[in-house]
Amino acid sequence: MDGPNPIYRPVARLVRGVPVSDGAGVRLNRLIGTPQLEDVDPFLMLDEFRSDDAADYIAGFPDHPHRGFETVTYMLAGRMRHADNRGHEGRLDAGSVQWMTAGRGIVHSEMPEQENGLMWGFQLWVNLPGKDKMTTPRYQEIPPEQIPTAALPGGVTVKVIAGAIAGVRGPINGIATDPTMFDIALPANGRFSVSLPKGHSVFLYPFIGDVEVGEPATRLAHGHIALLGEGGAVAIKAPQGEARVLLVAGRPLGEPVARYGPFVMNTPQEIRQAVTDYQLGRF
Ligand code: FE
């Protein structure tokens, strides 16, 4: 059943991305993890990288550590190569997803495997509950052909990365925060709706076109991220023309967050331990 009023989840916050530079000098549009939107529990960061100028991405992300959370890379265009200090290596092609549970720690690099052309995609950081922060690192690497598409009425299609809709279940499994991650394509005048678990945090990011969210509708223009409030289903319309929307939802952890660069723990003491362990080569 749909939850309490309102019938559709309303837009609770509407925020524009912030241009930042990260890694060895990669230009990014940061949507979560900014002064305007520090986090959306359990989501700690969302970056969009999109450029056809190699100068914006060629420096990549040389060796750097992670501990205590998960990084999710979803490629829309271009190719990246990933390699870590445990000998795990792979290529992320356009349309693929890498869901990396860093757990107790890895050191890795994420470098472009192209010298020109469009590089476009997202990196999302998902927090881990305290009990899982020191878990063994785990990778789920899904090539494009293994991401199923749900065909919905009215010509709407959904690439289901995590969670399920219309009987189509995404390949990502065993994640503590029970996430939903959809790439939704709406034709002009298309309508989409989905019921998500009550209490889950939900955000929407239209990365092509503009959409309207909820009922009564709030306009969500390209380049803005919407954090939705409590309610029933998520409703999206595309009255202005075709659009693509990233929908992400997950169960909030409600735990204290101690954050220092690529380490996300519960307490400052655990952060100090992470820094020490990294310096001593224990990752
Ligand atoms: Fe990384």
mmCIF file of N, CA and C in Angstrom, residues 26-157:
data_model
loop_
_atom_site.group_PDB
_atom_site.id
_atom_site.type_symbol
_atom_site.label_atom_id
_atom_site.label_comp_id
_atom_site.label_asym_id
_atom_site.label_seq_id
_atom_site.Cartn_x
_atom_site.Cartn_y
_atom_site.Cartn_z
ATOM 1 N N VAL A 26 40.654 16.095 -12.084
ATOM 2 C CA VAL A 26 39.503 15.754 -12.919
ATOM 3 C C VAL A 26 38.376 16.727 -12.588
ATOM 4 N N ARG A 27 37.782 17.286 -13.615
ATOM 5 C CA ARG A 27 36.672 18.227 -13.390
ATOM 6 C C ARG A 27 35.371 17.453 -13.234
ATOM 7 N N LEU A 28 34.667 17.773 -12.154
ATOM 8 C CA LEU A 28 33.459 17.045 -11.780
ATOM 9 C C LEU A 28 32.343 18.006 -11.441
ATOM 10 N N ASN A 29 31.125 17.514 -11.546
ATOM 11 C CA ASN A 29 29.952 18.220 -11.038
ATOM 12 C C ASN A 29 29.521 17.468 -9.784
ATOM 13 N N ARG A 30 29.731 18.068 -8.601
ATOM 14 C CA ARG A 30 29.429 17.365 -7.341
ATOM 15 C C ARG A 30 27.997 17.696 -6.917
ATOM 16 N N LEU A 31 27.204 16.645 -6.763
ATOM 17 C CA LEU A 31 25.772 16.831 -6.480
ATOM 18 C C LEU A 31 25.433 16.533 -5.033
ATOM 19 N N ILE A 32 26.099 15.535 -4.444
ATOM 20 C CA ILE A 32 25.983 15.251 -3.003
ATOM 21 C C ILE A 32 27.389 15.308 -2.438
ATOM 22 N N GLY A 33 27.493 15.863 -1.212
ATOM 23 C CA GLY A 33 28.814 16.026 -0.609
ATOM 24 C C GLY A 33 29.322 17.444 -0.769
ATOM 25 N N THR A 34 28.373 18.374 -0.805
ATOM 26 C CA THR A 34 28.685 19.803 -0.950
ATOM 27 C C THR A 34 28.143 20.531 0.277
ATOM 28 N N PRO A 35 28.557 21.788 0.476
ATOM 29 C CA PRO A 35 27.981 22.552 1.597
ATOM 30 C C PRO A 35 26.450 22.637 1.515
ATOM 31 N N GLN A 36 25.904 22.648 0.287
ATOM 32 C CA GLN A 36 24.452 22.744 0.115
ATOM 33 C C GLN A 36 23.745 21.429 0.442
ATOM 34 N N LEU A 37 24.437 20.312 0.219
ATOM 35 C CA LEU A 37 23.831 18.990 0.445
ATOM 36 C C LEU A 37 24.947 18.056 0.909
ATOM 37 N N GLU A 38 25.190 18.063 2.222
ATOM 38 C CA GLU A 38 26.369 17.362 2.760
ATOM 39 C C GLU A 38 26.282 15.864 2.549
ATOM 40 N N ASP A 39 25.129 15.284 2.899
ATOM 41 C CA ASP A 39 24.908 13.881 2.567
ATOM 42 C C ASP A 39 23.415 13.594 2.576
ATOM 43 N N VAL A 40 23.057 12.426 2.055
ATOM 44 C CA VAL A 40 21.674 11.953 2.030
ATOM 45 C C VAL A 40 21.762 10.528 2.563
ATOM 46 N N ASP A 41 21.804 10.393 3.862
ATOM 47 C CA ASP A 41 22.023 9.108 4.533
ATOM 48 C C ASP A 41 21.228 7.992 3.852
ATOM 49 N N PRO A 42 21.865 6.935 3.313
ATOM 50 C CA PRO A 42 23.263 6.517 3.484
ATOM 51 C C PRO A 42 24.216 6.984 2.378
ATOM 52 N N PHE A 43 23.823 7.944 1.540
ATOM 53 C CA PHE A 43 24.652 8.347 0.407
ATOM 54 C C PHE A 43 25.516 9.534 0.808
ATOM 55 N N LEU A 44 26.820 9.364 0.612
ATOM 56 C CA LEU A 44 27.799 10.331 1.107
ATOM 57 C C LEU A 44 28.245 11.301 0.030
ATOM 58 N N MET A 45 28.199 10.862 -1.212
ATOM 59 C CA MET A 45 28.701 11.686 -2.304
ATOM 60 C C MET A 45 28.094 11.209 -3.610
ATOM 61 N N LEU A 46 27.833 12.155 -4.515
ATOM 62 C CA LEU A 46 27.496 11.819 -5.908
ATOM 63 C C LEU A 46 28.212 12.809 -6.799
ATOM 64 N N ASP A 47 29.056 12.289 -7.678
ATOM 65 C CA ASP A 47 29.743 13.109 -8.673
ATOM 66 C C ASP A 47 29.282 12.699 -10.056
ATOM 67 N N GLU A 48 29.096 13.684 -10.920
ATOM 68 C CA GLU A 48 28.921 13.426 -12.352
ATOM 69 C C GLU A 48 30.167 13.929 -13.064
ATOM 70 N N PHE A 49 30.777 13.076 -13.867
ATOM 71 C CA PHE A 49 31.870 13.529 -14.730
ATOM 72 C C PHE A 49 31.362 13.484 -16.161
ATOM 73 N N ARG A 50 31.520 14.587 -16.859
ATOM 74 C CA ARG A 50 31.032 14.637 -18.241
ATOM 75 C C ARG A 50 31.845 15.656 -19.008
ATOM 76 N N SER A 51 32.667 15.176 -19.917
ATOM 77 C CA SER A 51 33.426 16.101 -20.741
ATOM 78 C C SER A 51 33.902 15.400 -21.998
ATOM 79 N N ASP A 52 33.951 16.162 -23.111
ATOM 80 C CA ASP A 52 34.594 15.628 -24.310
ATOM 81 C C ASP A 52 35.939 16.317 -24.537
ATOM 82 N N ASP A 53 36.414 17.016 -23.502
ATOM 83 C CA ASP A 53 37.746 17.630 -23.528
ATOM 84 C C ASP A 53 38.642 16.799 -22.605
ATOM 85 N N ALA A 54 39.595 16.074 -23.199
ATOM 86 C CA ALA A 54 40.425 15.146 -22.427
ATOM 87 C C ALA A 54 41.137 15.847 -21.269
ATOM 88 N N ALA A 55 41.418 17.140 -21.415
ATOM 89 C CA ALA A 55 42.110 17.869 -20.344
ATOM 90 C C ALA A 55 41.318 17.818 -19.041
ATOM 91 N N ASP A 56 39.997 17.615 -19.146
ATOM 92 C CA ASP A 56 39.157 17.586 -17.943
ATOM 93 C C ASP A 56 39.237 16.254 -17.189
ATOM 94 N N TYR A 57 39.697 15.174 -17.905
ATOM 95 C CA TYR A 57 39.654 13.868 -17.235
ATOM 96 C C TYR A 57 40.938 13.054 -17.338
ATOM 97 N N ILE A 58 41.884 13.473 -18.189
ATOM 98 C CA ILE A 58 43.004 12.586 -18.531
ATOM 99 C C ILE A 58 43.879 12.254 -17.319
ATOM 100 N N ALA A 59 43.935 13.156 -16.334
ATOM 101 C CA ALA A 59 44.789 12.917 -15.162
ATOM 102 C C ALA A 59 44.246 11.791 -14.289
ATOM 103 N N GLY A 60 42.953 11.539 -14.357
ATOM 104 C CA GLY A 60 42.352 10.410 -13.643
ATOM 105 C C GLY A 60 42.506 10.477 -12.141
ATOM 106 N N PHE A 61 42.351 9.291 -11.540
ATOM 107 C CA PHE A 61 42.449 9.155 -10.085
ATOM 108 C C PHE A 61 43.545 8.135 -9.788
ATOM 109 N N PRO A 62 44.813 8.594 -9.696
ATOM 110 C CA PRO A 62 45.898 7.652 -9.373
ATOM 111 C C PRO A 62 45.688 7.056 -7.978
ATOM 112 N N ASP A 63 46.589 6.146 -7.602
ATOM 113 C CA ASP A 63 46.442 5.382 -6.355
ATOM 114 C C ASP A 63 45.926 6.212 -5.173
ATOM 115 N N HIS A 64 44.834 5.719 -4.581
ATOM 116 C CA HIS A 64 44.252 6.352 -3.393
ATOM 117 C C HIS A 64 43.499 5.282 -2.608
ATOM 118 N N PRO A 65 43.376 5.459 -1.304
ATOM 119 C CA PRO A 65 42.720 4.451 -0.475
ATOM 120 C C PRO A 65 41.227 4.727 -0.288
ATOM 121 N N HIS A 66 40.507 3.693 0.158
ATOM 122 C CA HIS A 66 39.134 3.844 0.660
ATOM 123 C C HIS A 66 38.974 2.899 1.840
ATOM 124 N N ARG A 67 38.227 3.317 2.829
ATOM 125 C CA ARG A 67 37.823 2.411 3.920
ATOM 126 C C ARG A 67 36.464 2.836 4.476
ATOM 127 N N GLY A 68 35.628 1.859 4.768
ATOM 128 C CA GLY A 68 34.426 2.101 5.553
ATOM 129 C C GLY A 68 33.150 2.351 4.776
ATOM 130 N N PHE A 69 33.234 2.279 3.430
ATOM 131 C CA PHE A 69 32.029 2.546 2.634
ATOM 132 C C PHE A 69 32.169 1.865 1.267
ATOM 133 N N GLU A 70 31.251 2.198 0.344
ATOM 134 C CA GLU A 70 31.229 1.580 -0.980
ATOM 135 C C GLU A 70 31.290 2.667 -2.048
ATOM 136 N N THR A 71 31.986 2.389 -3.141
ATOM 137 C CA THR A 71 31.952 3.307 -4.279
ATOM 138 C C THR A 71 31.264 2.613 -5.444
ATOM 139 N N VAL A 72 30.383 3.353 -6.096
ATOM 140 C CA VAL A 72 29.627 2.825 -7.229
ATOM 141 C C VAL A 72 29.940 3.692 -8.440
ATOM 142 N N THR A 73 30.471 3.071 -9.483
ATOM 143 C CA THR A 73 30.784 3.805 -10.709
ATOM 144 C C THR A 73 29.848 3.313 -11.804
ATOM 145 N N TYR A 74 29.131 4.250 -12.410
ATOM 146 C CA TYR A 74 28.214 3.929 -13.511
ATOM 147 C C TYR A 74 28.664 4.736 -14.719
ATOM 148 N N MET A 75 29.127 4.019 -15.735
ATOM 149 C CA MET A 75 29.663 4.679 -16.927
ATOM 150 C C MET A 75 28.557 4.867 -17.971
ATOM 151 N N LEU A 76 28.427 6.076 -18.488
ATOM 152 C CA LEU A 76 27.482 6.334 -19.585
ATOM 153 C C LEU A 76 28.205 6.362 -20.921
ATOM 154 N N ALA A 77 29.425 6.898 -20.922
ATOM 155 C CA ALA A 77 30.217 6.977 -22.155
ATOM 156 C C ALA A 77 31.689 6.953 -21.777
ATOM 157 N N GLY A 78 32.501 6.362 -22.646
ATOM 158 C CA GLY A 78 33.938 6.308 -22.407
ATOM 159 C C GLY A 78 34.354 5.032 -21.689
ATOM 160 N N ARG A 79 35.649 4.963 -21.364
ATOM 161 C CA ARG A 79 36.222 3.767 -20.736
ATOM 162 C C ARG A 79 37.180 4.168 -19.620
ATOM 163 N N MET A 80 37.094 3.441 -18.508
ATOM 164 C CA MET A 80 38.017 3.642 -17.392
ATOM 165 C C MET A 80 38.663 2.311 -17.056
ATOM 166 N N ARG A 81 39.910 2.363 -16.564
ATOM 167 C CA ARG A 81 40.560 1.149 -16.067
ATOM 168 C C ARG A 81 40.740 1.272 -14.568
ATOM 169 N N HIS A 82 40.433 0.171 -13.895
ATOM 170 C CA HIS A 82 40.495 0.111 -12.446
ATOM 171 C C HIS A 82 41.533 -0.926 -12.043
ATOM 172 N N ALA A 83 42.387 -0.594 -11.072
ATOM 173 C CA ALA A 83 43.360 -1.575 -10.569
ATOM 174 C C ALA A 83 43.586 -1.308 -9.094
ATOM 175 N N ASP A 84 43.643 -2.391 -8.293
ATOM 176 C CA ASP A 84 43.874 -2.189 -6.858
ATOM 177 C C ASP A 84 45.121 -2.931 -6.376
ATOM 178 N N ASN A 85 45.439 -2.731 -5.097
ATOM 179 C CA ASN A 85 46.667 -3.268 -4.514
ATOM 180 C C ASN A 85 46.554 -4.748 -4.165
ATOM 181 N N ARG A 86 45.408 -5.373 -4.501
ATOM 182 C CA ARG A 86 45.255 -6.810 -4.275
ATOM 183 C C ARG A 86 45.291 -7.574 -5.581
ATOM 184 N N GLY A 87 45.669 -6.864 -6.645
ATOM 185 C CA GLY A 87 45.788 -7.533 -7.942
ATOM 186 C C GLY A 87 44.490 -7.606 -8.722
ATOM 187 N N HIS A 88 43.471 -6.915 -8.218
ATOM 188 C CA HIS A 88 42.192 -6.908 -8.943
ATOM 189 C C HIS A 88 42.212 -5.769 -9.960
ATOM 190 N N GLU A 89 41.869 -6.086 -11.212
ATOM 191 C CA GLU A 89 41.938 -5.085 -12.271
ATOM 192 C C GLU A 89 40.804 -5.325 -13.255
ATOM 193 N N GLY A 90 40.319 -4.265 -13.859
ATOM 194 C CA GLY A 90 39.272 -4.451 -14.858
ATOM 195 C C GLY A 90 38.988 -3.167 -15.594
ATOM 196 N N ARG A 91 38.243 -3.323 -16.709
ATOM 197 C CA ARG A 91 37.883 -2.162 -17.512
ATOM 198 C C ARG A 91 36.402 -1.888 -17.368
ATOM 199 N N LEU A 92 36.076 -0.627 -17.185
ATOM 200 C CA LEU A 92 34.672 -0.224 -17.105
ATOM 201 C C LEU A 92 34.297 0.438 -18.417
ATOM 202 N N ASP A 93 33.482 -0.277 -19.204
ATOM 203 C CA ASP A 93 33.033 0.251 -20.488
ATOM 204 C C ASP A 93 31.733 1.026 -20.326
ATOM 205 N N ALA A 94 31.365 1.756 -21.362
ATOM 206 C CA ALA A 94 30.115 2.513 -21.338
ATOM 207 C C ALA A 94 28.946 1.574 -21.039
ATOM 208 N N GLY A 95 28.126 1.959 -20.090
ATOM 209 C CA GLY A 95 26.957 1.161 -19.723
ATOM 210 C C GLY A 95 27.209 0.172 -18.600
ATOM 211 N N SER A 96 28.445 0.084 -18.131
ATOM 212 C CA SER A 96 28.752 -0.881 -17.068
ATOM 213 C C SER A 96 28.674 -0.228 -15.692
ATOM 214 N N VAL A 97 28.585 -1.084 -14.687
ATOM 215 C CA VAL A 97 28.548 -0.629 -13.291
ATOM 216 C C VAL A 97 29.584 -1.399 -12.494
ATOM 217 N N GLN A 98 30.306 -0.692 -11.663
ATOM 218 C CA GLN A 98 31.157 -1.339 -10.675
ATOM 219 C C GLN A 98 30.678 -0.918 -9.287
ATOM 220 N N TRP A 99 30.280 -1.903 -8.475
ATOM 221 C CA TRP A 99 29.866 -1.623 -7.101
ATOM 222 C C TRP A 99 30.957 -2.211 -6.209
ATOM 223 N N MET A 100 31.781 -1.354 -5.655
ATOM 224 C CA MET A 100 32.930 -1.800 -4.870
ATOM 225 C C MET A 100 32.670 -1.562 -3.386
ATOM 226 N N THR A 101 32.637 -2.646 -2.629
ATOM 227 C CA THR A 101 32.527 -2.546 -1.181
ATOM 228 C C THR A 101 33.953 -2.479 -0.644
ATOM 229 N N ALA A 102 34.399 -1.270 -0.300
ATOM 230 C CA ALA A 102 35.809 -1.105 0.110
ATOM 231 C C ALA A 102 36.058 -1.799 1.450
ATOM 232 N N GLY A 103 35.041 -1.783 2.336
ATOM 233 C CA GLY A 103 35.212 -2.449 3.624
ATOM 234 C C GLY A 103 36.461 -1.984 4.334
ATOM 235 N N ARG A 104 37.275 -2.934 4.824
ATOM 236 C CA ARG A 104 38.409 -2.555 5.675
ATOM 237 C C ARG A 104 39.519 -1.843 4.915
ATOM 238 N N GLY A 105 39.460 -1.891 3.582
ATOM 239 C CA GLY A 105 40.371 -1.022 2.867
ATOM 240 C C GLY A 105 40.985 -1.610 1.622
ATOM 241 N N ILE A 106 41.024 -0.771 0.597
ATOM 242 C CA ILE A 106 41.789 -1.056 -0.613
ATOM 243 C C ILE A 106 42.524 0.230 -0.995
ATOM 244 N N VAL A 107 43.551 0.067 -1.820
ATOM 245 C CA VAL A 107 44.203 1.201 -2.481
ATOM 246 C C VAL A 107 44.042 0.935 -3.964
ATOM 247 N N HIS A 108 43.454 1.897 -4.665
ATOM 248 C CA HIS A 108 43.228 1.629 -6.092
ATOM 249 C C HIS A 108 43.414 2.882 -6.934
ATOM 250 N N SER A 109 43.453 2.643 -8.251
ATOM 251 C CA SER A 109 43.487 3.745 -9.209
ATOM 252 C C SER A 109 42.309 3.587 -10.150
ATOM 253 N N GLU A 110 41.813 4.721 -10.618
ATOM 254 C CA GLU A 110 40.733 4.750 -11.600
ATOM 255 C C GLU A 110 41.182 5.732 -12.678
ATOM 256 N N MET A 111 41.599 5.172 -13.825
ATOM 257 C CA MET A 111 42.219 6.006 -14.860
ATOM 258 C C MET A 111 41.469 5.882 -16.186
ATOM 259 N N PRO A 112 41.350 6.994 -16.913
ATOM 260 C CA PRO A 112 40.696 6.918 -18.227
ATOM 261 C C PRO A 112 41.476 6.005 -19.160
ATOM 262 N N GLU A 113 40.766 5.205 -19.950
ATOM 263 C CA GLU A 113 41.430 4.382 -20.943
ATOM 264 C C GLU A 113 41.056 4.912 -22.330
ATOM 265 N N GLN A 114 41.228 6.207 -22.485
ATOM 266 C CA GLN A 114 41.022 6.859 -23.777
ATOM 267 C C GLN A 114 41.716 8.211 -23.688
ATOM 268 N N GLU A 115 42.139 8.710 -24.842
ATOM 269 C CA GLU A 115 42.868 9.979 -24.853
ATOM 270 C C GLU A 115 42.038 11.103 -25.433
ATOM 271 N N ASN A 116 40.858 10.747 -25.968
ATOM 272 C CA ASN A 116 39.946 11.789 -26.427
ATOM 273 C C ASN A 116 38.544 11.223 -26.455
ATOM 274 N N GLY A 117 37.589 12.072 -26.776
ATOM 275 C CA GLY A 117 36.199 11.635 -26.835
ATOM 276 C C GLY A 117 35.487 11.850 -25.517
ATOM 277 N N LEU A 118 34.200 11.578 -25.554
ATOM 278 C CA LEU A 118 33.345 11.852 -24.397
ATOM 279 C C LEU A 118 33.589 10.845 -23.267
ATOM 280 N N MET A 119 33.744 11.354 -22.061
ATOM 281 C CA MET A 119 33.790 10.539 -20.842
ATOM 282 C C MET A 119 32.642 11.040 -19.978
ATOM 283 N N TRP A 120 31.725 10.115 -19.637
ATOM 284 C CA TRP A 120 30.524 10.559 -18.922
ATOM 285 C C TRP A 120 30.073 9.455 -17.977
ATOM 286 N N GLY A 121 29.810 9.809 -16.775
ATOM 287 C CA GLY A 121 29.295 8.829 -15.833
ATOM 288 C C GLY A 121 29.129 9.409 -14.444
ATOM 289 N N PHE A 122 28.891 8.503 -13.506
ATOM 290 C CA PHE A 122 28.642 8.898 -12.115
ATOM 291 C C PHE A 122 29.506 8.085 -11.172
ATOM 292 N N GLN A 123 29.886 8.703 -10.072
ATOM 293 C CA GLN A 123 30.372 7.926 -8.934
ATOM 294 C C GLN A 123 29.574 8.319 -7.698
ATOM 295 N N LEU A 124 29.035 7.275 -7.074
ATOM 296 C CA LEU A 124 28.201 7.415 -5.878
ATOM 297 C C LEU A 124 28.932 6.747 -4.716
ATOM 298 N N TRP A 125 28.955 7.376 -3.557
ATOM 299 C CA TRP A 125 29.509 6.759 -2.354
ATOM 300 C C TRP A 125 28.352 6.360 -1.437
ATOM 301 N N VAL A 126 28.373 5.099 -1.035
ATOM 302 C CA VAL A 126 27.315 4.548 -0.190
ATOM 303 C C VAL A 126 27.933 4.135 1.138
ATOM 304 N N ASN A 127 27.370 4.600 2.231
ATOM 305 C CA ASN A 127 27.951 4.279 3.532
ATOM 306 C C ASN A 127 27.684 2.819 3.901
ATOM 307 N N LEU A 128 28.545 2.293 4.752
ATOM 308 C CA LEU A 128 28.353 0.960 5.331
ATOM 309 C C LEU A 128 27.995 1.122 6.800
ATOM 310 N N PRO A 129 27.142 0.220 7.335
ATOM 311 C CA PRO A 129 26.884 0.254 8.776
ATOM 312 C C PRO A 129 28.165 -0.081 9.547
ATOM 313 N N GLY A 130 28.262 0.410 10.765
ATOM 314 C CA GLY A 130 29.461 0.199 11.574
ATOM 315 C C GLY A 130 29.910 -1.253 11.608
ATOM 316 N N LYS A 131 28.961 -2.168 11.671
ATOM 317 C CA LYS A 131 29.318 -3.585 11.793
ATOM 318 C C LYS A 131 29.964 -4.129 10.528
ATOM 319 N N ASP A 132 29.802 -3.429 9.397
ATOM 320 C CA ASP A 132 30.362 -3.902 8.122
ATOM 321 C C ASP A 132 31.558 -3.084 7.631
ATOM 322 N N LYS A 133 31.936 -2.039 8.373
ATOM 323 C CA LYS A 133 32.981 -1.145 7.854
ATOM 324 C C LYS A 133 34.319 -1.852 7.655
ATOM 325 N N MET A 134 34.577 -2.897 8.442
ATOM 326 C CA MET A 134 35.856 -3.604 8.328
ATOM 327 C C MET A 134 35.688 -4.955 7.631
ATOM 328 N N THR A 135 34.633 -5.065 6.808
ATOM 329 C CA THR A 135 34.391 -6.303 6.077
ATOM 330 C C THR A 135 35.452 -6.497 4.981
ATOM 331 N N THR A 136 35.542 -7.702 4.467
ATOM 332 C CA THR A 136 36.466 -7.992 3.364
ATOM 333 C C THR A 136 36.014 -7.239 2.111
ATOM 334 N N PRO A 137 36.938 -6.599 1.403
ATOM 335 C CA PRO A 137 36.546 -5.887 0.178
ATOM 336 C C PRO A 137 35.879 -6.831 -0.832
ATOM 337 N N ARG A 138 34.909 -6.286 -1.546
ATOM 338 C CA ARG A 138 34.150 -7.092 -2.502
ATOM 339 C C ARG A 138 33.822 -6.242 -3.734
ATOM 340 N N TYR A 139 33.918 -6.866 -4.892
ATOM 341 C CA TYR A 139 33.557 -6.187 -6.139
ATOM 342 C C TYR A 139 32.344 -6.853 -6.771
ATOM 343 N N GLN A 140 31.451 -6.041 -7.284
ATOM 344 C CA GLN A 140 30.422 -6.527 -8.214
ATOM 345 C C GLN A 140 30.606 -5.699 -9.482
ATOM 346 N N GLU A 141 31.030 -6.376 -10.556
ATOM 347 C CA GLU A 141 31.305 -5.685 -11.816
ATOM 348 C C GLU A 141 30.360 -6.222 -12.876
ATOM 349 N N ILE A 142 29.513 -5.337 -13.341
ATOM 350 C CA ILE A 142 28.409 -5.754 -14.207
ATOM 351 C C ILE A 142 28.584 -5.115 -15.582
ATOM 352 N N PRO A 143 28.826 -5.937 -16.617
ATOM 353 C CA PRO A 143 28.908 -5.378 -17.971
ATOM 354 C C PRO A 143 27.523 -4.945 -18.441
ATOM 355 N N PRO A 144 27.468 -4.075 -19.472
ATOM 356 C CA PRO A 144 26.184 -3.506 -19.906
ATOM 357 C C PRO A 144 25.133 -4.561 -20.225
ATOM 358 N N GLU A 145 25.561 -5.653 -20.854
ATOM 359 C CA GLU A 145 24.569 -6.643 -21.302
ATOM 360 C C GLU A 145 23.950 -7.408 -20.136
ATOM 361 N N GLN A 146 24.531 -7.258 -18.934
ATOM 362 C CA GLN A 146 23.949 -7.936 -17.768
ATOM 363 C C GLN A 146 23.118 -6.999 -16.897
ATOM 364 N N ILE A 147 22.894 -5.780 -17.380
ATOM 365 C CA ILE A 147 21.974 -4.877 -16.686
ATOM 366 C C ILE A 147 20.632 -4.964 -17.413
ATOM 367 N N PRO A 148 19.614 -5.540 -16.768
ATOM 368 C CA PRO A 148 18.344 -5.753 -17.466
ATOM 369 C C PRO A 148 17.558 -4.451 -17.625
ATOM 370 N N THR A 149 16.716 -4.417 -18.660
ATOM 371 C CA THR A 149 15.870 -3.253 -18.918
ATOM 372 C C THR A 149 14.413 -3.647 -18.710
ATOM 373 N N ALA A 150 13.705 -2.850 -17.912
ATOM 374 C CA ALA A 150 12.267 -3.037 -17.741
ATOM 375 C C ALA A 150 11.558 -2.122 -18.729
ATOM 376 N N ALA A 151 10.679 -2.698 -19.552
ATOM 377 C CA ALA A 151 9.887 -1.905 -20.500
ATOM 378 C C ALA A 151 8.534 -1.636 -19.858
ATOM 379 N N LEU A 152 8.231 -0.367 -19.608
ATOM 380 C CA LEU A 152 7.013 0.021 -18.909
ATOM 381 C C LEU A 152 6.025 0.637 -19.883
ATOM 382 N N PRO A 153 4.762 0.777 -19.492
ATOM 383 C CA PRO A 153 3.770 1.383 -20.388
ATOM 384 C C PRO A 153 4.181 2.795 -20.823
ATOM 385 N N GLY A 154 3.786 3.163 -22.038
ATOM 386 C CA GLY A 154 4.044 4.513 -22.530
ATOM 387 C C GLY A 154 5.447 4.722 -23.056
ATOM 388 N N GLY A 155 6.176 3.621 -23.276
ATOM 389 C CA GLY A 155 7.501 3.751 -23.869
ATOM 390 C C GLY A 155 8.601 4.100 -22.882
ATOM 391 N N VAL A 156 8.307 4.037 -21.595
ATOM 392 C CA VAL A 156 9.325 4.304 -20.574
ATOM 393 C C VAL A 156 10.166 3.039 -20.390
ATOM 394 N N THR A 157 11.485 3.194 -20.369
ATOM 395 C CA THR A 157 12.363 2.047 -20.110
ATOM 396 C C THR A 157 13.258 2.354 -18.919
#
